[in-house]
Amino acid sequence: LAKTTQPISMDSYEGQEVNITCSHNNIATNDYITWYQQFPSQGPRFIIQGYKTKVTNEVASLFIPADRKSSTLSLPRVSLSDTAVYYCLVGMYSGGGADGLTFGKGTHLIIQP
Amino acid sequence: NAGVMQNPRHLVRRRGQEARLRCSPMKGHSHVYWYRQLPEEGLKFMVYLQKENIIDESGMPKERFSAEFPKEGPSILRIQQVVRGDSAAYFCASSPRAPGTGGQETQYFGPGTRLLVL
C-alpha cells in the first residue's frame, strides 16, 4: 500500500502559483512531511519540511491541515526553471526502511512560457 | 562546505563484472543512505549505514549487493557479477544525526552514479 499519493503530472505557466497536493492517509503521529525537487540527471534537492499548519521558506510554502492526512506544496510565481519532478515523503527514515523511504514516482511539473 | 560527493558519475560494466560506487558524505555527517532509481521511476531505498555499521538493509537485494561505511573513507556500494537489470542511477544521501534524535532529519543527496551494464 502506497504511503503517499500525488498527481503524476501538472502543467502551468510562468508567473503562476502552483499547488501540488499529496495524500498520506496513514501518516503516523511522529511523521514529518518533506518535499524534494529533482531535475534530470541530478539528485533530489530538499525544498521544505513541516509537521502541521503552515511552513514557509524562501522557495515555497507547505500547508498541512489539522488532520495531517494531506499536504500542499505551494510554489509562488513559477518560472521555466521550476520544471522538475516533485516528491512528497512522509516520515523519512523512521525505522520503516524500504517502506518508509520509497520516493514513488513524484509529480512531473511542466512550466510553459 | 562541500556537498555529498559520488564517484564515478558514470560507470560502464559488462555482465559479470563488479561495480564499485563511492559516496563521501557531507562534512560532519555520519549517516549514509543509498537509493536506486530506474528510468522514469522514483528513488527506492536500499540501505542505511552509520560509521562501521549497517543499520537497515531491507531494500537491498539479497545477493550480489553489499554496502559498507568504514571508519575512514567513503561509503562503498558494491555490486558483484552485474546484470543488465542493475543498470540504473544510484544515489547516496547523508544526514548529520540519527533519525528520531530531535526531529526529522533532512537528507542531502549526491549527484548520483549512472551505471550501465552492457
mmCIF file with all atom_site columns, C-alpha atoms in Angstrom, chain A residues 30 32 36 38 41-44 46 49 87 91-93 95-98 101-105, chain B residues 9 33 35 37 41-45 48 56 58-59 91 99 104-107 109-111 114:
data_model
loop_
_atom_site.group_PDB
_atom_site.id
_atom_site.type_symbol
_atom_site.label_atom_id
_atom_site.label_alt_id
_atom_site.label_comp_id
_atom_site.label_asym_id
_atom_site.label_entity_id
_atom_site.label_seq_id
_atom_site.pdbx_PDB_ins_code
_atom_site.Cartn_x
_atom_site.Cartn_y
_atom_site.Cartn_z
_atom_site.occupancy
_atom_site.B_iso_or_equiv
_atom_site.pdbx_formal_charge
_atom_site.auth_seq_id
_atom_site.auth_comp_id
_atom_site.auth_asym_id
_atom_site.auth_atom_id
_atom_site.pdbx_PDB_model_num
ATOM 1  C CA . ASN A 1 30  ? 5.714  11.338 14.750  1.00 0.00 ? 30  ASN A CA 1
ATOM 2  C CA . TYR A 1 32  ? 7.063  14.864 9.306   1.00 0.00 ? 32  TYR A CA 1
ATOM 3  C CA . TYR A 1 36  ? 12.070 17.227 -2.637  1.00 0.00 ? 36  TYR A CA 1
ATOM 4  C CA . GLN A 1 38  ? 14.634 16.581 -8.751  1.00 0.00 ? 38  GLN A CA 1
ATOM 5  C CA . SER A 1 41  ? 20.373 13.681 -14.117 1.00 0.00 ? 41  SER A CA 1
ATOM 6  C CA . GLN A 1 42  ? 20.617 15.215 -10.646 1.00 0.00 ? 42  GLN A CA 1
ATOM 7  C CA . GLY A 1 43  ? 19.973 14.043 -7.103  1.00 0.00 ? 43  GLY A CA 1
ATOM 8  C CA . PRO A 1 44  ? 16.877 15.229 -5.234  1.00 0.00 ? 44  PRO A CA 1
ATOM 9  C CA . PHE A 1 46  ? 15.344 19.392 -0.267  1.00 0.00 ? 46  PHE A CA 1
ATOM 10 C CA . GLN A 1 49  ? 9.583  20.163 5.611   1.00 0.00 ? 49  GLN A CA 1
ATOM 11 C CA . TYR A 1 87  ? 8.399  14.180 -4.418  1.00 0.00 ? 87  TYR A CA 1
ATOM 12 C CA . GLY A 1 91  ? 8.286  10.011 7.823   1.00 0.00 ? 91  GLY A CA 1
ATOM 13 C CA . MET A 1 92  ? 11.623 9.868  6.069   1.00 0.00 ? 92  MET A CA 1
ATOM 14 C CA . TYR A 1 93  ? 13.557 7.187  7.845   1.00 0.00 ? 93  TYR A CA 1
ATOM 15 C CA . GLY A 1 95  ? 12.635 2.711  11.144  1.00 0.00 ? 95  GLY A CA 1
ATOM 16 C CA . GLY A 1 96  ? 10.450 1.714  8.253   1.00 0.00 ? 96  GLY A CA 1
ATOM 17 C CA . GLY A 1 97  ? 13.321 1.053  5.931   1.00 0.00 ? 97  GLY A CA 1
ATOM 18 C CA . ALA A 1 98  ? 12.303 0.407  2.383   1.00 0.00 ? 98  ALA A CA 1
ATOM 19 C CA . LEU A 1 101 ? 11.810 5.803  2.131   1.00 0.00 ? 101 LEU A CA 1
ATOM 20 C CA . THR A 1 102 ? 10.481 4.894  -1.281  1.00 0.00 ? 102 THR A CA 1
ATOM 21 C CA . PHE A 1 103 ? 10.014 8.158  -3.128  1.00 0.00 ? 103 PHE A CA 1
ATOM 22 C CA . GLY A 1 104 ? 7.345  6.997  -5.520  1.00 0.00 ? 104 GLY A CA 1
ATOM 23 C CA . LYS A 1 105 ? 7.096  8.465  -8.999  1.00 0.00 ? 105 LYS A CA 1
ATOM 24 C CA . ARG B 2 9   ? 29.476 9.835  -12.114 1.00 0.00 ? 9   ARG B CA 1
ATOM 25 C CA . TYR B 2 33  ? 21.654 6.192  2.712   1.00 0.00 ? 33  TYR B CA 1
ATOM 26 C CA . TYR B 2 35  ? 18.965 4.641  -3.235  1.00 0.00 ? 35  TYR B CA 1
ATOM 27 C CA . GLN B 2 37  ? 16.432 4.933  -9.416  1.00 0.00 ? 37  GLN B CA 1
ATOM 28 C CA . GLU B 2 41  ? 10.775 5.734  -11.623 1.00 0.00 ? 41  GLU B CA 1
ATOM 29 C CA . GLY B 2 42  ? 11.158 7.232  -8.176  1.00 0.00 ? 42  GLY B CA 1
ATOM 30 C CA . LEU B 2 43  ? 14.034 6.513  -5.836  1.00 0.00 ? 43  LEU B CA 1
ATOM 31 C CA . LYS B 2 44  ? 13.926 3.272  -3.917  1.00 0.00 ? 44  LYS B CA 1
ATOM 32 C CA . PHE B 2 45  ? 15.691 2.911  -0.595  1.00 0.00 ? 45  PHE B CA 1
ATOM 33 C CA . TYR B 2 48  ? 21.086 2.899  5.692   1.00 0.00 ? 48  TYR B CA 1
ATOM 34 C CA . ASP B 2 56  ? 18.931 -1.199 7.754   1.00 0.00 ? 56  ASP B CA 1
ATOM 35 C CA . SER B 2 58  ? 15.868 -4.100 3.967   1.00 0.00 ? 58  SER B CA 1
ATOM 36 C CA . GLY B 2 59  ? 15.828 -2.528 0.498   1.00 0.00 ? 59  GLY B CA 1
ATOM 37 C CA . PHE B 2 91  ? 22.117 7.993  -5.316  1.00 0.00 ? 91  PHE B CA 1
ATOM 38 C CA . PRO B 2 99  ? 16.551 9.665  12.763  1.00 0.00 ? 99  PRO B CA 1
ATOM 39 C CA . GLN B 2 104 ? 13.113 14.521 11.298  1.00 0.00 ? 104 GLN B CA 1
ATOM 40 C CA . GLU B 2 105 ? 16.431 14.664 9.566   1.00 0.00 ? 105 GLU B CA 1
ATOM 41 C CA . THR B 2 106 ? 16.828 16.186 6.134   1.00 0.00 ? 106 THR B CA 1
ATOM 42 C CA . GLN B 2 107 ? 18.834 14.044 3.765   1.00 0.00 ? 107 GLN B CA 1
ATOM 43 C CA . PHE B 2 109 ? 21.749 13.932 -1.894  1.00 0.00 ? 109 PHE B CA 1
ATOM 44 C CA . GLY B 2 110 ? 24.735 13.493 -4.121  1.00 0.00 ? 110 GLY B CA 1
ATOM 45 C CA . PRO B 2 111 ? 24.670 13.799 -7.932  1.00 0.00 ? 111 PRO B CA 1
ATOM 46 C CA . ARG B 2 114 ? 24.811 6.161  -13.510 1.00 0.00 ? 114 ARG B CA 1
#
